[in-house]
PDB file of C-alpha atoms in Angstrom:
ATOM      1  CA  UNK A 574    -133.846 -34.383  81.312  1.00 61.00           C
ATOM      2  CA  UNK A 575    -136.062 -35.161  78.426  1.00 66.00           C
ATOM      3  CA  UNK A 576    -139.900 -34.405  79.163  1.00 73.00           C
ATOM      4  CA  UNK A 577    -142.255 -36.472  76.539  1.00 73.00           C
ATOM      5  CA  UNK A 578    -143.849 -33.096  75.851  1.00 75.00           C
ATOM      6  CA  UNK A 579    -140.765 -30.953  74.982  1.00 81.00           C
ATOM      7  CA  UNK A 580    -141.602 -31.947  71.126  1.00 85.00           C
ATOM      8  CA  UNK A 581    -145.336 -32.207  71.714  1.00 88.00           C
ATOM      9  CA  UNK A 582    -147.537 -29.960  69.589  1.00 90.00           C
ATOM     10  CA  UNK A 583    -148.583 -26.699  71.329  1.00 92.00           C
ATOM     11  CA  UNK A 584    -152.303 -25.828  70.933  1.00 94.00           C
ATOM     12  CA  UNK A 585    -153.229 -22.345  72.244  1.00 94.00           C
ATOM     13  CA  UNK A 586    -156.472 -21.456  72.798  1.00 95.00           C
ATOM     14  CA  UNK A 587    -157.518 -17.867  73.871  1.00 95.00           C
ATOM     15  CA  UNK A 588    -160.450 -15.421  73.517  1.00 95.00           C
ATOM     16  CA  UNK A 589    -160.587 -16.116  69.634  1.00 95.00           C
ATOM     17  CA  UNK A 590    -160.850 -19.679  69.880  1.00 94.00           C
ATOM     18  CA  UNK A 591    -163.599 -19.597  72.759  1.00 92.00           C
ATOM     19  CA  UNK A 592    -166.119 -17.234  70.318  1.00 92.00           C
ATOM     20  CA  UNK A 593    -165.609 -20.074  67.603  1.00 93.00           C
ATOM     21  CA  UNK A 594    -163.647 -23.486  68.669  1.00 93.00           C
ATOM     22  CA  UNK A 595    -164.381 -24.971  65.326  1.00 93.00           C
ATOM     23  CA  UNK A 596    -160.388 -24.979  64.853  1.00 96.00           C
ATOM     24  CA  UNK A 597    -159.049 -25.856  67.882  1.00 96.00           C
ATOM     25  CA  UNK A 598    -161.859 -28.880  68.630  1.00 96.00           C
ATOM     26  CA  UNK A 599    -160.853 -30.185  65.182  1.00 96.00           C
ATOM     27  CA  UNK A 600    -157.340 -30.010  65.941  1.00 96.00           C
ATOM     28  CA  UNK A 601    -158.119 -31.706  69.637  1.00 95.00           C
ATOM     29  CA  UNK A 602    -160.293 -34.212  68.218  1.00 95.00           C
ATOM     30  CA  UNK A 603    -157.294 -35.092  66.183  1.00 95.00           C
ATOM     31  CA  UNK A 604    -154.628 -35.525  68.745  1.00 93.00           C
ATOM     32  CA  UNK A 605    -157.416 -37.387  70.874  1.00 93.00           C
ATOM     33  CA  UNK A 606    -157.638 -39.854  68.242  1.00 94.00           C
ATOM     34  CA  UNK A 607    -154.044 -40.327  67.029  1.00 94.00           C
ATOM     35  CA  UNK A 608    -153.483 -40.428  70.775  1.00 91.00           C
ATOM     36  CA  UNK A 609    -150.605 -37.597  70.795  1.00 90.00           C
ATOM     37  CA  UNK A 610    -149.308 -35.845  72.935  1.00 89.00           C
ATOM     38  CA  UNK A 611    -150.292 -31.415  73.125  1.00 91.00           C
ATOM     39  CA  UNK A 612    -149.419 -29.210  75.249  1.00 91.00           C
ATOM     40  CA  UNK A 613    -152.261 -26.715  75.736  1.00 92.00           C
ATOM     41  CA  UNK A 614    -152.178 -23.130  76.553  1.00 91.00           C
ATOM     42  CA  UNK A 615    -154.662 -21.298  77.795  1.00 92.00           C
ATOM     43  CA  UNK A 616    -154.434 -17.020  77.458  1.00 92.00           C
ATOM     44  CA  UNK A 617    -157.365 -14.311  77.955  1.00 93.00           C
ATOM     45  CA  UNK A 618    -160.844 -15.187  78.782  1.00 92.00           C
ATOM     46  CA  UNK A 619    -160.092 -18.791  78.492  1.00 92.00           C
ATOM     47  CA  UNK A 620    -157.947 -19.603  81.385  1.00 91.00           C
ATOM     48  CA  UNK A 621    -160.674 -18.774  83.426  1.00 90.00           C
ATOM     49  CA  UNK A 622    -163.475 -20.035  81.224  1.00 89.00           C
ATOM     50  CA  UNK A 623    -161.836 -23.311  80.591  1.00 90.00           C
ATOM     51  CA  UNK A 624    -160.861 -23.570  84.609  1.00 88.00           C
ATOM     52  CA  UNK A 625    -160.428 -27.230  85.803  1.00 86.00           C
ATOM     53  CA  UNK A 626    -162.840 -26.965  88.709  1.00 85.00           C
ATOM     54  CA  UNK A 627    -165.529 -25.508  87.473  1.00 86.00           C
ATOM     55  CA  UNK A 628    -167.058 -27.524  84.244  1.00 84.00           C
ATOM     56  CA  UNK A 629    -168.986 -25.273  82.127  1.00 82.00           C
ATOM     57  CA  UNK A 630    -172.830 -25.873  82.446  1.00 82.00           C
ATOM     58  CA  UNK A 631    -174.111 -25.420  78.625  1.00 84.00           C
ATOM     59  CA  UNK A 632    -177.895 -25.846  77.919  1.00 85.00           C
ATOM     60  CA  UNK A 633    -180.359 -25.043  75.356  1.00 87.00           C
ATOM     61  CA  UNK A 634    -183.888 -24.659  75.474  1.00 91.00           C
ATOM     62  CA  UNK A 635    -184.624 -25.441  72.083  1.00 90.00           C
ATOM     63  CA  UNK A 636    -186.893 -28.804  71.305  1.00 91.00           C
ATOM     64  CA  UNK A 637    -184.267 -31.371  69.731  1.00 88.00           C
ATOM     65  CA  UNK A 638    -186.758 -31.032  65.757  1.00 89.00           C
ATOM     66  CA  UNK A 639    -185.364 -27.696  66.047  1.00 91.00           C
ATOM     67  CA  UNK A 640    -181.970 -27.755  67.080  1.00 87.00           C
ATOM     68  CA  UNK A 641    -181.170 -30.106  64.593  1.00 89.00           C
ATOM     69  CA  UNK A 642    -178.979 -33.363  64.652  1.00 88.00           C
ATOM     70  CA  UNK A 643    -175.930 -31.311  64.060  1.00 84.00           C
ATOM     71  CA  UNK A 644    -176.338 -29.028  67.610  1.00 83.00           C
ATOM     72  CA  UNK A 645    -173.596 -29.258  69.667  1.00 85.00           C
ATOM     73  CA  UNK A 646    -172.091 -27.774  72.731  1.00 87.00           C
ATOM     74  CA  UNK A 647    -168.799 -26.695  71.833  1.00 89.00           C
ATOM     75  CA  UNK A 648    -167.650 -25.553  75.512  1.00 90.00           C
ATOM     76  CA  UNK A 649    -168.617 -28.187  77.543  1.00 91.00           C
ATOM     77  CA  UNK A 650    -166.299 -30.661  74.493  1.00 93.00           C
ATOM     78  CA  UNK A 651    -163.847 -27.872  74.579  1.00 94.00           C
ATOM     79  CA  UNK A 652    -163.309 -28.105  78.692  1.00 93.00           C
ATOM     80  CA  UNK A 653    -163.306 -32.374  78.056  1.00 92.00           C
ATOM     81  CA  UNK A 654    -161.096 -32.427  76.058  1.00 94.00           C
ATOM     82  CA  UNK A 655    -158.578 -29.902  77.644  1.00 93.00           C
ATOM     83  CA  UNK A 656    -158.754 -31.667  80.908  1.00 90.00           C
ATOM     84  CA  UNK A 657    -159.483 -35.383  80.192  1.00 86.00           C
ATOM     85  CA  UNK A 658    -156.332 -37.091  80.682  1.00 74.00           C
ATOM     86  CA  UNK A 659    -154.190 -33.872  80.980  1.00 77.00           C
ATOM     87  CA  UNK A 660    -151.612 -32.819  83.325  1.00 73.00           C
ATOM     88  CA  UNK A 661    -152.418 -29.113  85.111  1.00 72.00           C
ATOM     89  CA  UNK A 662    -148.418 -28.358  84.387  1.00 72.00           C
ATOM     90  CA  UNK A 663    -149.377 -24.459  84.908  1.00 67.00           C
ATOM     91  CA  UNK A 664    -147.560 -24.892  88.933  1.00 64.00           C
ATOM     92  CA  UNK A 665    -144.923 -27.569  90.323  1.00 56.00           C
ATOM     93  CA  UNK A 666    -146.263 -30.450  92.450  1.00 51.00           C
ATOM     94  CA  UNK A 667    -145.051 -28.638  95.479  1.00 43.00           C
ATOM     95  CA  UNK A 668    -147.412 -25.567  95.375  1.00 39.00           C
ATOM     96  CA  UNK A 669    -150.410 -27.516  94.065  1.00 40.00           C
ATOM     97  CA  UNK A 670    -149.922 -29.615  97.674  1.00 39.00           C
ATOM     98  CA  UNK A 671    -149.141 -26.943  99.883  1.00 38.00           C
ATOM     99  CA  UNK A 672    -152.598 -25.177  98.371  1.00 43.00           C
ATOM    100  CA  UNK A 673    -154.503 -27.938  98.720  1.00 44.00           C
ATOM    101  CA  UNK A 674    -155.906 -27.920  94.723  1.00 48.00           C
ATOM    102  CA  UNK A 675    -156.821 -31.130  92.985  1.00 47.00           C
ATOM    103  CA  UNK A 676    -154.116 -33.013  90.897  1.00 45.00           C
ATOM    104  CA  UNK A 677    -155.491 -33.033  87.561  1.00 46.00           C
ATOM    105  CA  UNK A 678    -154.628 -36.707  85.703  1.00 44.00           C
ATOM    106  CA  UNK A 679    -155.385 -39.452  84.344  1.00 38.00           C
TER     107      UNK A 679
END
């Protein structure tokens, strides 16, 4: 059986890509808007930093004048667009029942 992401690009991200997601949001942002398929994997720090249940909680207390027009906060668009849409394919459907954890999809 054919599964539509068997040719899908794979996008890892890991402890490199959380201390600067420049690359990997660009190449998200991309596949967001061409609308293709990716298969993500998560390795390191990230599987638990990027964890579908828990939403990271990023703030600043900088005044916007000083943070600037350009501030952004690249975890909280990292975890969106990881899990918007997205298929947690890490277990099959029968363990993710039997445990009782939340069916991630769109």
């Amino acid at each position: 059986m054919h599964a539509p992401w068997n040719d899908a690009q794979t996008i890892a991200i890991g402890d490199a890509e959380l201390a600067d997601a420049g690359e990997v949001l660009v190449a998200l942002r991309a596949a967001r808007q061409d609308r293709r398929r990716v298969v993500v994997e998560l390795t390191g720090a990230a599987v638990d930093a990027l964890d579908p249940r828990r939403r990271p909680v990023e703030a600043t207390t900088e005044p916007p004048r000083v943070a600037g027009a350009r501030y952004a906060f690249d975890r909280d668009e990292l975890w969106h667009l990881v899990w918007s849409n997205s298929v947690d394919g890490r277990h099959d459907e029968t363990s993710r029942e039997s445990a009782g954890e939340p069916h991630i999809a769109s």
